[in-house]
Amino acid sequence: YTHYWSVIDTESREWHQAWPQLVQDTWTIIERAGIALTGPPLYGHETTPLVCEQNGIMINGVGEDGCECLVLRKEETTVTSCMTLERPYDLVVGCILLRAYALAPGQFDLISDGYWEDWRHVRQFYAQLWPD
């Protein structure tokens, strides 16, 4: 179970306006999800995920509840992926990616191995945070 994304034009006005909001909203997602997460450098232990405008977003589940690290950077232009194997942190990863798409729909491409129905828990969580 893997998610794939890319930013079409990292220099676009839409993406530049979306990025600071996405970073801020990522903290909201993390706090409300209540899932044990980790960030660099100790992915095997619960640590504070990396979430900042300059260095990007780096999040993984802890220990056996993790898989690949979500790495999302403002200036990344290549297609990037994150395999979550639908482990608990997939809720956070999926919600961050949906938020990126919602904030910059013309610049953020998002696809997944999963079907839209597989995203039900992510979509429900997203709707709790941003009901509009």
N, CA, C and O atoms as a printed pandas DataFrame, in Angstrom:
     atom_number atom_name residue_name chain_id  residue_number  x_coord  y_coord  z_coord
0              1         N          TYR        A               1    0.852   -1.166    0.000
1              2        CA          TYR        A               1    0.000    0.000    0.000
2              3         C          TYR        A               1    0.894    1.225    0.000
3              4         O          TYR        A               1    1.530    1.551    1.003
4              5         N          THR        A               2    0.933    1.899   -1.143
5              6        CA          THR        A               2    1.873    3.003   -1.333
6              7         C          THR        A               2    1.156    4.213   -1.913
7              8         O          THR        A               2    0.273    4.073   -2.759
8              9         N          HIS        A               3    1.533    5.391   -1.461
9             10        CA          HIS        A               3    1.023    6.654   -1.990
10            11         C          HIS        A               3    2.131    7.309   -2.812
11            12         O          HIS        A               3    3.308    7.222   -2.464
12            13         N          TYR        A               4    1.740    7.965   -3.906
13            14        CA          TYR        A               4    2.689    8.636   -4.798
14            15         C          TYR        A               4    2.216   10.072   -5.002
15            16         O          TYR        A               4    1.016   10.327   -5.102
16            17         N          TRP        A               5    3.155   11.003   -5.062
17            18        CA          TRP        A               5    2.791   12.394   -5.279
18            19         C          TRP        A               5    3.934   13.141   -5.938
19            20         O          TRP        A               5    5.084   12.700   -5.940
20            21         N          SER        A               6    3.579   14.282   -6.496
21            22        CA          SER        A               6    4.594   15.192   -7.030
22            23         C          SER        A               6    4.006   16.596   -7.066
23            24         O          SER        A               6    2.791   16.784   -7.133
24            25         N          VAL        A               7    4.890   17.558   -7.020
25            26        CA          VAL        A               7    4.505   18.957   -7.179
26            27         C          VAL        A               7    4.860   19.332   -8.607
27            28         O          VAL        A               7    6.010   19.185   -9.023
28            29         N          ILE        A               8    3.895   19.807   -9.349
29            30        CA          ILE        A               8    4.088   20.103  -10.764
30            31         C          ILE        A               8    5.075   21.244  -10.951
31            32         O          ILE        A               8    6.023   21.126  -11.727
32            33         N          ASP        A               9    4.858   22.341  -10.246
33            34        CA          ASP        A               9    5.740   23.510  -10.372
34            35         C          ASP        A               9    5.995   24.085   -8.978
35            36         O          ASP        A               9    5.148   24.778   -8.416
36            37         N          THR        A              10    7.159   23.789   -8.439
37            38        CA          THR        A              10    7.482   24.252   -7.085
38            39         C          THR        A              10    7.641   25.770   -7.011
39            40         O          THR        A              10    7.652   26.339   -5.919
40            41         N          GLU        A              11    7.761   26.420   -8.153
41            42        CA          GLU        A              11    7.887   27.879   -8.175
42            43         C          GLU        A              11    6.542   28.578   -8.349
43            44         O          GLU        A              11    6.481   29.808   -8.357
44            45         N          SER        A              12    5.478   27.817   -8.487
45            46        CA          SER        A              12    4.161   28.414   -8.720
46            47         C          SER        A              12    3.680   29.182   -7.490
47            48         O          SER        A              12    4.040   28.870   -6.355
48            49         N          ARG        A              13    2.871   30.176   -7.748
49            50        CA          ARG        A              13    2.296   30.967   -6.665
50            51         C          ARG        A              13    1.408   30.095   -5.774
51            52         O          ARG        A              13    1.419   30.218   -4.549
52            53         N          GLU        A              14    0.641   29.216   -6.416
53            54        CA          GLU        A              14   -0.262   28.347   -5.657
54            55         C          GLU        A              14    0.505   27.497   -4.642
55            56         O          GLU        A              14    0.104   27.408   -3.481
56            57         N          TRP        A              15    1.602   26.873   -5.073
57            58        CA          TRP        A              15    2.370   26.017   -4.171
58            59         C          TRP        A              15    3.073   26.842   -3.090
59            60         O          TRP        A              15    3.131   26.426   -1.933
60            61         N          HIS        A              16    3.605   28.005   -3.463
61            62        CA          HIS        A              16    4.274   28.862   -2.470
62            63         C          HIS        A              16    3.298   29.346   -1.398
63            64         O          HIS        A              16    3.678   29.493   -0.237
64            65         N          GLN        A              17    2.062   29.589   -1.775
65            66        CA          GLN        A              17    1.061   29.998   -0.789
66            67         C          GLN        A              17    0.597   28.813    0.051
67            68         O          GLN        A              17    0.302   28.968    1.236
68            69         N          ALA        A              18    0.532   27.639   -0.552
69            70        CA          ALA        A              18    0.037   26.451    0.149
70            71         C          ALA        A              18    1.039   25.906    1.161
71            72         O          ALA        A              18    0.641   25.415    2.218
72            73         N          TRP        A              19    2.326   25.984    0.856
73            74        CA          TRP        A              19    3.334   25.314    1.678
74            75         C          TRP        A              19    3.315   25.719    3.159
75            76         O          TRP        A              19    3.255   24.834    4.012
76            77         N          PRO        A              20    3.363   27.008    3.502
77            78        CA          PRO        A              20    3.350   27.357    4.936
78            79         C          PRO        A              20    2.080   26.873    5.639
79            80         O          PRO        A              20    2.120   26.447    6.793
80            81         N          GLN        A              21    0.960   26.945    4.929
81            82        CA          GLN        A              21   -0.293   26.467    5.514
82            83         C          GLN        A              21   -0.258   24.956    5.709
83            84         O          GLN        A              21   -0.744   24.449    6.720
84            85         N          LEU        A              22    0.312   24.235    4.749
85            86        CA          LEU        A              22    0.430   22.781    4.875
86            87         C          LEU        A              22    1.288   22.398    6.075
87            88         O          LEU        A              22    0.951   21.471    6.812
88            89         N          VAL        A              23    2.380   23.102    6.269
89            90        CA          VAL        A              23    3.244   22.824    7.422
90            91         C          VAL        A              23    2.472   23.060    8.723
91            92         O          VAL        A              23    2.519   22.234    9.634
92            93         N          GLN        A              24    1.777   24.165    8.806
93            94        CA          GLN        A              24    0.982   24.465   10.002
94            95         C          GLN        A              24   -0.108   23.408   10.202
95            96         O          GLN        A              24   -0.313   22.928   11.318
96            97         N          ASP        A              25   -0.798   23.050    9.130
97            98        CA          ASP        A              25   -1.884   22.075    9.226
98            99         C          ASP        A              25   -1.377   20.678    9.562
99           100         O          ASP        A              25   -2.104   19.882   10.156
100          101         N          THR        A              26   -0.145   20.376    9.188
101          102        CA          THR        A              26    0.435   19.075    9.525
102          103         C          THR        A              26    0.510   18.903   11.033
103          104         O          THR        A              26    0.249   17.815   11.547
104          105         N          TRP        A              27    0.867   19.970   11.750
105          106        CA          TRP        A              27    0.887   19.882   13.214
106          107         C          TRP        A              27   -0.506   19.600   13.761
107          108         O          TRP        A              27   -0.654   18.833   14.713
108          109         N          THR        A              28   -1.526   20.212   13.170
109          110        CA          THR        A              28   -2.904   19.953   13.587
110          111         C          THR        A              28   -3.262   18.489   13.368
111          112         O          THR        A              28   -3.854   17.852   14.239
112          113         N          ILE        A              29   -2.903   17.962   12.212
113          114        CA          ILE        A              29   -3.172   16.555   11.892
114          115         C          ILE        A              29   -2.502   15.645   12.911
115          116         O          ILE        A              29   -3.128   14.727   13.439
116          117         N          ILE        A              30   -1.242   15.899   13.183
117          118        CA          ILE        A              30   -0.481   15.067   14.124
118          119         C          ILE        A              30   -1.116   15.098   15.510
119          120         O          ILE        A              30   -1.314   14.056   16.134
120          121         N          GLU        A              31   -1.432   16.296   15.984
121          122        CA          GLU        A              31   -1.994   16.439   17.328
122          123         C          GLU        A              31   -3.345   15.760   17.455
123          124         O          GLU        A              31   -3.620   15.108   18.463
124          125         N          ARG        A              32   -4.189   15.904   16.448
125          126        CA          ARG        A              32   -5.539   15.344   16.516
126          127         C          ARG        A              32   -5.574   13.844   16.265
127          128         O          ARG        A              32   -6.483   13.164   16.741
128          129         N          ALA        A              33   -4.605   13.314   15.527
129          130        CA          ALA        A              33   -4.610   11.884   15.200
130          131         C          ALA        A              33   -4.323   11.023   16.420
131          132         O          ALA        A              33   -4.876    9.930   16.550
132          133         N          GLY        A              34   -3.471   11.499   17.310
133          134        CA          GLY        A              34   -3.152   10.736   18.505
134          135         C          GLY        A              34   -2.439    9.422   18.230
135          136         O          GLY        A              34   -2.609    8.456   18.974
136          137         N          ILE        A              35   -1.651    9.378   17.179
137          138        CA          ILE        A              35   -0.912    8.173   16.788
138          139         C          ILE        A              35    0.562    8.389   17.107
139          140         O          ILE        A              35    1.102    9.467   16.855
140          141         N          ALA        A              36    1.211    7.376   17.656
141          142        CA          ALA        A              36    2.648    7.479   17.948
142          143         C          ALA        A              36    3.414    7.622   16.639
143          144         O          ALA        A              36    3.294    6.793   15.737
144          145         N          LEU        A              37    4.201    8.685   16.554
145          146        CA          LEU        A              37    4.973    8.979   15.349
146          147         C          LEU        A              37    6.423    9.224   15.708
147          148         O          LEU        A              37    6.778    9.401   16.874
148          149         N          THR        A              38    7.235    9.228   14.696
149          150        CA          THR        A              38    8.648    9.498   14.879
150          151         C          THR        A              38    9.159   10.293   13.682
151          152         O          THR        A              38    8.498   10.397   12.649
152          153         N          GLY        A              39   10.331   10.838   13.849
153          154        CA          GLY        A              39   11.005   11.560   12.781
154          155         C          GLY        A              39   12.478   11.250   12.850
155          156         O          GLY        A              39   12.903   10.436   13.670
156          157         N          PRO        A              40   13.266   11.882   12.005
157          158        CA          PRO        A              40   14.699   11.595   12.012
158          159         C          PRO        A              40   15.328   12.084   13.315
159          160         O          PRO        A              40   14.831   13.049   13.896
160          161         N          PRO        A              41   16.359   11.480   13.777
161          162        CA          PRO        A              41   17.103   10.365   13.190
162          163         C          PRO        A              41   16.723    9.005   13.759
163          164         O          PRO        A              41   17.222    7.990   13.273
164          165         N          LEU        A              42   15.850    8.943   14.777
165          166        CA          LEU        A              42   15.582    7.680   15.474
166          167         C          LEU        A              42   14.210    7.140   15.100
167          168         O          LEU        A              42   13.260    7.274   15.870
168          169         N          TYR        A              43   14.099    6.533   13.929
169          170        CA          TYR        A              43   12.800    6.072   13.466
170          171         C          TYR        A              43   12.247    4.914   14.278
171          172         O          TYR        A              43   11.048    4.643   14.205
172          173         N          GLY        A              44   13.071    4.223   15.046
173          174        CA          GLY        A              44   12.598    3.103   15.845
174          175         C          GLY        A              44   11.987    3.510   17.169
175          176         O          GLY        A              44   11.396    2.678   17.857
176          177         N          HIS        A              45   12.118    4.780   17.540
177          178        CA          HIS        A              45   11.633    5.273   18.827
178          179         C          HIS        A              45   10.730    6.477   18.597
179          180         O          HIS        A              45   10.866    7.186   17.600
180          181         N          GLU        A              46    9.817    6.696   19.519
181          182        CA          GLU        A              46    8.938    7.851   19.393
182          183         C          GLU        A              46    9.737    9.131   19.624
183          184         O          GLU        A              46   10.304    9.339   20.697
184          185         N          THR        A              47    9.772    9.966   18.619
185          186        CA          THR        A              47   10.427   11.269   18.686
186          187         C          THR        A              47    9.511   12.279   18.003
187          188         O          THR        A              47    8.505   11.900   17.403
188          189         N          THR        A              48    9.847   13.528   18.089
189          190        CA          THR        A              48    9.061   14.551   17.415
190          191         C          THR        A              48    9.309   14.474   15.915
191          192         O          THR        A              48   10.458   14.530   15.479
192          193         N          PRO        A              49    8.244   14.345   15.113
193          194        CA          PRO        A              49    8.433   14.354   13.663
194          195         C          PRO        A              49    9.027   15.687   13.212
195          196         O          PRO        A              49    8.856   16.712   13.872
196          197         N          LEU        A              50    9.716   15.657   12.095
197          198        CA          LEU        A              50   10.252   16.885   11.513
198          199         C          LEU        A              50    9.149   17.533   10.687
199          200         O          LEU        A              50    8.660   16.946    9.721
200          201         N          VAL        A              51    8.768   18.727   11.065
201          202        CA          VAL        A              51    7.742   19.474   10.348
202          203         C          VAL        A              51    8.143   20.937   10.385
203          204         O          VAL        A              51    7.916   21.620   11.384
204          205         N          CYS        A              52    8.740   21.425    9.302
205          206        CA          CYS        A              52    9.117   22.840    9.246
206          207         C          CYS        A              52    9.179   23.297    7.797
207          208         O          CYS        A              52    9.387   22.497    6.885
208          209         N          GLU        A              53    8.998   24.585    7.604
209          210        CA          GLU        A              53    8.977   25.134    6.249
210          211         C          GLU        A              53   10.299   24.937    5.523
211          212         O          GLU        A              53   10.305   24.675    4.320
212          213         N          GLN        A              54   11.412   25.057    6.226
213          214        CA          GLN        A              54   12.720   24.993    5.582
214          215         C          GLN        A              54   13.127   23.570    5.214
215          216         O          GLN        A              54   13.605   23.336    4.103
216          217         N          ASN        A              55   12.947   22.620    6.123
217          218        CA          ASN        A              55   13.439   21.256    5.910
218          219         C          ASN        A              55   12.376   20.269    5.477
219          220         O          ASN        A              55   12.705   19.142    5.107
220          221         N          GLY        A              56   11.134   20.652    5.511
221          222        CA          GLY        A              56   10.071   19.789    5.035
222          223         C          GLY        A              56    9.373   19.010    6.130
223          224         O          GLY        A              56    9.442   19.349    7.312
224          225         N          ILE        A              57    8.699   17.956    5.701
225          226        CA          ILE        A              57    7.909   17.108    6.582
226          227         C          ILE        A              57    8.468   15.699    6.486
227          228         O          ILE        A              57    8.549   15.135    5.395
228          229         N          MET        A              58    8.855   15.124    7.626
229          230        CA          MET        A              58    9.371   13.755    7.676
230          231         C          MET        A              58    8.708   13.046    8.846
231          232         O          MET        A              58    8.913   13.401   10.007
232          233         N          ILE        A              59    7.910   12.037    8.518
233          234        CA          ILE        A              59    7.101   11.351    9.524
234          235         C          ILE        A              59    7.087    9.860    9.234
235          236         O          ILE        A              59    7.021    9.439    8.079
236          237         N          ASN        A              60    7.150    9.069   10.290
237          238        CA          ASN        A              60    7.016    7.625   10.173
238          239         C          ASN        A              60    6.267    7.127   11.402
239          240         O          ASN        A              60    6.155    7.834   12.404
240          241         N          GLY        A              61    5.762    5.918   11.315
241          242        CA          GLY        A              61    5.223    5.255   12.487
242          243         C          GLY        A              61    6.386    4.757   13.332
243          244         O          GLY        A              61    7.528    4.737   12.873
244          245         N          VAL        A              62    6.098    4.359   14.554
245          246        CA          VAL        A              62    7.146    3.926   15.479
246          247         C          VAL        A              62    7.296    2.408   15.429
247          248         O          VAL        A              62    6.311    1.674   15.505
248          249         N          GLY        A              63    8.536    1.947   15.301
249          250        CA          GLY        A              63    8.839    0.519   15.348
250          251         C          GLY        A              63    8.057   -0.283   14.328
251          252         O          GLY        A              63    8.070    0.034   13.138
252          253         N          GLU        A              64    7.371   -1.327   14.792
253          254        CA          GLU        A              64    6.593   -2.200   13.910
254          255         C          GLU        A              64    5.385   -1.492   13.293
255          256         O          GLU        A              64    4.814   -1.979   12.318
256          257         N          ASP        A              65    4.996   -0.352   13.853
257          258        CA          ASP        A              65    3.879    0.411   13.305
258          259         C          ASP        A              65    4.322    1.376   12.212
259          260         O          ASP        A              65    3.504    2.134   11.691
260          261         N          GLY        A              66    5.589    1.357   11.863
261          262        CA          GLY        A              66    6.108    2.194   10.797
262          263         C          GLY        A              66    6.455    1.374    9.575
263          264         O          GLY        A              66    6.411    0.144    9.600
264          265         N          CYS        A              67    6.794    2.056    8.523
265          266        CA          CYS        A              67    7.280    1.408    7.299
266          267         C          CYS        A              67    8.230    2.407    6.645
267          268         O          CYS        A              67    9.349    2.593    7.122
268          269         N          GLU        A              68    7.802    3.051    5.562
269          270        CA          GLU        A              68    8.646    4.071    4.940
270          271         C          GLU        A              68    8.282    5.446    5.485
271          272         O          GLU        A              68    7.132    5.710    5.836
272          273         N          CYS        A              69    9.257    6.287    5.546
273          274        CA          CYS        A              69    9.068    7.648    6.033
274          275         C          CYS        A              69    8.399    8.508    4.958
275          276         O          CYS        A              69    8.797    8.487    3.793
276          277         N          LEU        A              70    7.382    9.259    5.366
277          278        CA          LEU        A              70    6.836   10.289    4.495
278          279         C          LEU        A              70    7.858   11.414    4.462
279          280         O          LEU        A              70    8.219   11.957    5.506
280          281         N          VAL        A              71    8.325   11.765    3.273
281          282        CA          VAL        A              71    9.245   12.887    3.100
282          283         C          VAL        A              71    8.618   13.812    2.066
283          284         O          VAL        A              71    8.500   13.462    0.892
284          285         N          LEU        A              72    8.221   14.985    2.511
285          286        CA          LEU        A              72    7.585   15.966    1.643
286          287         C          LEU        A              72    8.336   17.277    1.804
287          288         O          LEU        A              72    8.410   17.845    2.894
288          289         N          ARG        A              73    8.889   17.741    0.698
289          290        CA          ARG        A              73    9.679   18.978    0.727
290          291         C          ARG        A              73    9.097   19.997   -0.241
291          292         O          ARG        A              73    8.520   19.641   -1.268
292          293         N          LYS        A              74    9.252   21.236    0.095
293          294        CA          LYS        A              74    8.710   22.319   -0.721
294          295         C          LYS        A              74    9.281   22.312   -2.129
295          296         O          LYS        A              74    8.553   22.556   -3.090
296          297         N          GLU        A              75   10.561   22.038   -2.266
297          298        CA          GLU        A              75   11.228   22.150   -3.564
298          299         C          GLU        A              75   11.345   20.831   -4.323
299          300         O          GLU        A              75   11.983   20.794   -5.375
300          301         N          GLU        A              76   10.751   19.753   -3.825
301          302        CA          GLU        A              76   10.856   18.440   -4.471
302          303         C          GLU        A              76    9.981   18.401   -5.719
303          304         O          GLU        A              76    8.781   18.663   -5.643
304          305         N          THR        A              77   10.574   18.074   -6.867
305          306        CA          THR        A              77    9.813   18.042   -8.111
306          307         C          THR        A              77    9.636   16.638   -8.675
307          308         O          THR        A              77    8.819   16.444   -9.576
308          309         N          THR        A              78   10.367   15.667   -8.179
309          310        CA          THR        A              78   10.233   14.310   -8.703
310          311         C          THR        A              78    9.039   13.611   -8.057
311          312         O          THR        A              78    8.555   14.022   -7.003
312          313         N          VAL        A              79    8.578   12.553   -8.706
313          314        CA          VAL        A              79    7.520   11.744   -8.111
314          315         C          VAL        A              79    8.102   11.051   -6.881
315          316         O          VAL        A              79    9.140   10.395   -6.958
316          317         N          THR        A              80    7.436   11.203   -5.774
317          318        CA          THR        A              80    7.894   10.661   -4.502
318          319         C          THR        A              80    6.839    9.687   -3.997
319          320         O          THR        A              80    5.665    9.793   -4.354
320          321         N          SER        A              81    7.259    8.742   -3.168
321          322        CA          SER        A              81    6.302    7.763   -2.664
322          323         C          SER        A              81    6.549    7.467   -1.192
323          324         O          SER        A              81    7.607    7.763   -0.637
324          325         N          CYS        A              82    5.534    6.875   -0.588
325          326        CA          CYS        A              82    5.628    6.432    0.802
326          327         C          CYS        A              82    4.795    5.167    0.950
327          328         O          CYS        A              82    3.574    5.199    0.801
328          329         N          MET        A              83    5.458    4.057    1.244
329          330        CA          MET        A              83    4.755    2.807    1.511
330          331         C          MET        A              83    4.411    2.771    2.997
331          332         O          MET        A              83    5.294    2.836    3.852
332          333         N          THR        A              84    3.114    2.666    3.291
333          334        CA          THR        A              84    2.667    2.631    4.687
334          335         C          THR        A              84    2.151    1.259    5.107
335          336         O          THR        A              84    2.016    0.987    6.300
336          337         N          LEU        A              85    1.867    0.408    4.151
337          338        CA          LEU        A              85    1.282   -0.910    4.427
338          339         C          LEU        A              85    0.010   -0.807    5.271
339          340         O          LEU        A              85   -0.352   -1.742    5.984
340          341         N          GLU        A              86   -0.662    0.346    5.176
341          342        CA          GLU        A              86   -1.889    0.635    5.929
342          343         C          GLU        A              86   -1.701    0.518    7.439
343          344         O          GLU        A              86   -2.647    0.223    8.169
344          345         N          ARG        A              87   -0.497    0.747    7.893
345          346        CA          ARG        A              87   -0.231    0.758    9.341
346          347         C          ARG        A              87   -0.849    2.025    9.932
347          348         O          ARG        A              87   -1.234    2.917    9.177
348          349         N          PRO        A              88   -0.955    2.130   11.250
349          350        CA          PRO        A              88   -1.699    3.251   11.847
350          351         C          PRO        A              88   -1.283    4.635   11.348
351          352         O          PRO        A              88   -2.135    5.511   11.194
352          353         N          TYR        A              89    0.007    4.847   11.092
353          354        CA          TYR        A              89    0.441    6.181   10.668
354          355         C          TYR        A              89   -0.044    6.544    9.273
355          356         O          TYR        A              89    0.111    7.689    8.846
356          357         N          ASP        A              90   -0.635    5.577    8.545
357          358        CA          ASP        A              90   -1.215    5.866    7.233
358          359         C          ASP        A              90   -2.297    6.934    7.340
359          360         O          ASP        A              90   -2.490    7.717    6.410
360          361         N          LEU        A              91   -2.998    6.970    8.462
361          362        CA          LEU        A              91   -4.014    8.002    8.672
362          363         C          LEU        A              91   -3.388    9.391    8.585
363          364         O          LEU        A              91   -3.947   10.284    7.948
364          365         N          VAL        A              92   -2.256    9.574    9.210
365          366        CA          VAL        A              92   -1.563   10.864    9.207
366          367         C          VAL        A              92   -1.000   11.161    7.821
367          368         O          VAL        A              92   -1.168   12.265    7.304
368          369         N          VAL        A              93   -0.335   10.184    7.223
369          370        CA          VAL        A              93    0.251   10.364    5.891
370          371         C          VAL        A              93   -0.839   10.719    4.882
371          372         O          VAL        A              93   -0.709   11.691    4.138
372          373         N          GLY        A              94   -1.903    9.936    4.858
373          374        CA          GLY        A              94   -2.980   10.191    3.912
374          375         C          GLY        A              94   -3.610   11.555    4.103
375          376         O          GLY        A              94   -3.912   12.245    3.129
376          377         N          CYS        A              95   -3.808   11.949    5.347
377          378        CA          CYS        A              95   -4.426   13.243    5.629
378          379         C          CYS        A              95   -3.520   14.400    5.204
379          380         O          CYS        A              95   -4.002   15.401    4.674
380          381         N          ILE        A              96   -2.226   14.269    5.431
381          382        CA          ILE        A              96   -1.282   15.303    4.986
382          383         C          ILE        A              96   -1.324   15.430    3.468
383          384         O          ILE        A              96   -1.343   16.540    2.935
384          385         N          LEU        A              97   -1.340   14.306    2.778
385          386        CA          LEU        A              97   -1.362   14.338    1.314
386          387         C          LEU        A              97   -2.677   14.908    0.790
387          388         O          LEU        A              97   -2.673   15.670   -0.177
388          389         N          LEU        A              98   -3.799   14.552    1.409
389          390        CA          LEU        A              98   -5.077   15.143    1.012
390          391         C          LEU        A              98   -5.081   16.646    1.251
391          392         O          LEU        A              98   -5.610   17.407    0.441
392          393         N          ARG        A              99   -4.493   17.070    2.361
393          394        CA          ARG        A              99   -4.442   18.503    2.659
394          395         C          ARG        A              99   -3.590   19.239    1.633
395          396         O          ARG        A              99   -3.944   20.335    1.199
396          397         N          ALA        A             100   -2.471   18.639    1.247
397          398        CA          ALA        A             100   -1.626   19.249    0.215
398          399         C          ALA        A             100   -2.410   19.420   -1.078
399          400         O          ALA        A             100   -2.326   20.462   -1.728
400          401         N          TYR        A             101   -3.169   18.401   -1.448
401          402        CA          TYR        A             101   -3.978   18.491   -2.667
402          403         C          TYR        A             101   -5.064   19.560   -2.526
403          404         O          TYR        A             101   -5.310   20.318   -3.465
404          405         N          ALA        A             102   -5.710   19.624   -1.369
405          406        CA          ALA        A             102   -6.771   20.611   -1.163
406          407         C          ALA        A             102   -6.238   22.038   -1.218
407          408         O          ALA        A             102   -6.916   22.937   -1.715
408          409         N          LEU        A             103   -5.033   22.248   -0.712
409          410        CA          LEU        A             103   -4.442   23.590   -0.697
410          411         C          LEU        A             103   -3.851   23.992   -2.043
411          412         O          LEU        A             103   -3.772   25.181   -2.350
412          413         N          ALA        A             104   -3.437   23.022   -2.845
413          414        CA          ALA        A             104   -2.797   23.325   -4.137
414          415         C          ALA        A             104   -3.249   22.324   -5.200
415          416         O          ALA        A             104   -2.425   21.585   -5.738
416          417         N          PRO        A             105   -4.543   22.289   -5.508
417          418        CA          PRO        A             105   -5.048   21.273   -6.434
418          419         C          PRO        A             105   -4.480   21.372   -7.845
419          420         O          PRO        A             105   -4.431   20.375   -8.565
420          421         N          GLY        A             106   -4.059   22.548   -8.236
421          422        CA          GLY        A             106   -3.480   22.713   -9.563
422          423         C          GLY        A             106   -2.009   22.352   -9.644
423          424         O          GLY        A             106   -1.443   22.284  -10.735
424          425         N          GLN        A             107   -1.385   22.119   -8.494
425          426        CA          GLN        A             107    0.058   21.859   -8.472
426          427         C          GLN        A             107    0.442   20.539   -7.808
427          428         O          GLN        A             107    1.582   20.096   -7.953
428          429         N          PHE        A             108   -0.466   19.906   -7.092
429          430        CA          PHE        A             108   -0.130   18.698   -6.333
430          431         C          PHE        A             108   -0.844   17.495   -6.932
431          432         O          PHE        A             108   -2.069   17.398   -6.869
432          433         N          ASP        A             109   -0.077   16.582   -7.512
433          434        CA          ASP        A             109   -0.619   15.333   -8.053
434          435         C          ASP        A             109   -0.517   14.250   -6.994
435          436         O          ASP        A             109    0.513   14.117   -6.334
436          437         N          LEU        A             110   -1.576   13.481   -6.830
437          438        CA          LEU        A             110   -1.622   12.443   -5.804
438          439         C          LEU        A             110   -2.316   11.205   -6.348
439          440         O          LEU        A             110   -3.425   11.286   -6.876
440          441         N          ILE        A             111   -1.655   10.056   -6.218
441          442        CA          ILE        A             111   -2.269    8.772   -6.550
442          443         C          ILE        A             111   -1.880    7.767   -5.466
443          444         O          ILE        A             111   -0.992    8.022   -4.652
444          445         N          SER        A             112   -2.555    6.634   -5.474
445          446        CA          SER        A             112   -2.302    5.626   -4.449
446          447         C          SER        A             112   -2.586    4.243   -5.009
447          448         O          SER        A             112   -3.352    4.088   -5.960
448          449         N          ASP        A             113   -1.959    3.243   -4.408
449          450        CA          ASP        A             113   -2.287    1.860   -4.741
450          451         C          ASP        A             113   -3.699    1.520   -4.279
451          452         O          ASP        A             113   -4.358    0.647   -4.845
452          453         N          GLY        A             114   -4.151    2.214   -3.252
453          454        CA          GLY        A             114   -5.459    1.930   -2.685
454          455         C          GLY        A             114   -6.577    2.549   -3.505
455          456         O          GLY        A             114   -6.368    3.496   -4.264
456          457         N          TYR        A             115   -7.769    1.993   -3.335
457          458        CA          TYR        A             115   -8.965    2.553   -3.956
458          459         C          TYR        A             115   -9.497    3.688   -3.088
459          460         O          TYR        A             115   -9.125    3.810   -1.921
460          461         N          TRP        A             116  -10.374    4.521   -3.662
461          462        CA          TRP        A             116  -10.943    5.646   -2.922
462          463         C          TRP        A             116  -11.647    5.146   -1.657
463          464         O          TRP        A             116  -11.609    5.809   -0.621
464          465         N          GLU        A             117  -12.281    3.988   -1.743
465          466        CA          GLU        A             117  -12.940    3.397   -0.574
466          467         C          GLU        A             117  -11.932    3.091    0.537
467          468         O          GLU        A             117  -12.264    3.181    1.719
468          469         N          ASP        A             118  -10.706    2.730    0.158
469          470        CA          ASP        A             118   -9.660    2.456    1.150
470          471         C          ASP        A             118   -9.274    3.707    1.936
471          472         O          ASP        A             118   -8.698    3.615    3.020
472          473         N          TRP        A             119   -9.590    4.859    1.389
473          474        CA          TRP        A             119   -9.264    6.135    2.026
474          475         C          TRP        A             119  -10.388    6.623    2.947
475          476         O          TRP        A             119  -10.322    7.742    3.455
476          477         N          ARG        A             120  -11.410    5.803    3.165
477          478        CA          ARG        A             120  -12.576    6.257    3.930
478          479         C          ARG        A             120  -12.181    6.816    5.295
479          480         O          ARG        A             120  -12.625    7.903    5.666
480          481         N          HIS        A             121  -11.352    6.090    6.048
481          482        CA          HIS        A             121  -10.962    6.567    7.386
482          483         C          HIS        A             121  -10.163    7.869    7.304
483          484         O          HIS        A             121  -10.285    8.730    8.174
484          485         N          VAL        A             122   -9.350    8.009    6.262
485          486        CA          VAL        A             122   -8.580    9.247    6.067
486          487         C          VAL        A             122   -9.528   10.389    5.721
487          488         O          VAL        A             122   -9.409   11.484    6.270
488          489         N          ARG        A             123  -10.467   10.139    4.814
489          490        CA          ARG        A             123  -11.414   11.179    4.406
490          491         C          ARG        A             123  -12.302   11.613    5.570
491          492         O          ARG        A             123  -12.604   12.797    5.712
492          493         N          GLN        A             124  -12.720   10.660    6.401
493          494        CA          GLN        A             124  -13.547   11.005    7.565
494          495         C          GLN        A             124  -12.763   11.856    8.563
495          496         O          GLN        A             124  -13.284   12.830    9.106
496          497         N          PHE        A             125  -11.520   11.482    8.795
497          498        CA          PHE        A             125  -10.667   12.251    9.699
498          499         C          PHE        A             125  -10.434   13.656    9.138
499          500         O          PHE        A             125  -10.518   14.642    9.870
500          501         N          TYR        A             126  -10.140   13.743    7.840
501          502        CA          TYR        A             126   -9.939   15.033    7.184
502          503         C          TYR        A             126  -11.183   15.912    7.358
503          504         O          TYR        A             126  -11.071   17.095    7.681
504          505         N          ALA        A             127  -12.364   15.332    7.144
505          506        CA          ALA        A             127  -13.612   16.094    7.245
506          507         C          ALA        A             127  -13.860   16.599    8.666
507          508         O          ALA        A             127  -14.506   17.630    8.846
508          509         N          GLN        A             128  -13.362   15.897    9.662
509          510        CA          GLN        A             128  -13.470   16.381   11.043
510          511         C          GLN        A             128  -12.603   17.621   11.250
511          512         O          GLN        A             128  -12.976   18.536   11.984
512          513         N          LEU        A             129  -11.451   17.639   10.599
513          514        CA          LEU        A             129  -10.523   18.768   10.755
514          515         C          LEU        A             129  -10.924   19.965    9.905
515          516         O          LEU        A             129  -10.836   21.109   10.351
516          517         N          TRP        A             130  -11.365   19.698    8.679
517          518        CA          TRP        A             130  -11.748   20.754    7.735
518          519         C          TRP        A             130  -13.107   20.410    7.145
519          520         O          TRP        A             130  -13.187   19.867    6.043
520          521         N          PRO        A             131  -14.180   20.723    7.873
521          522        CA          PRO        A             131  -15.515   20.317    7.426
522          523         C          PRO        A             131  -16.026   21.051    6.192
523          524         O          PRO        A             131  -17.011   20.618    5.594
524          525         N          ASP        A             132  -15.405   22.119    5.802
525          526        CA          ASP        A             132  -15.904   22.900    4.653
526          527         C          ASP        A             132  -15.700   22.161    3.367
527          528         O          ASP        A             132  -16.058   22.664    2.302
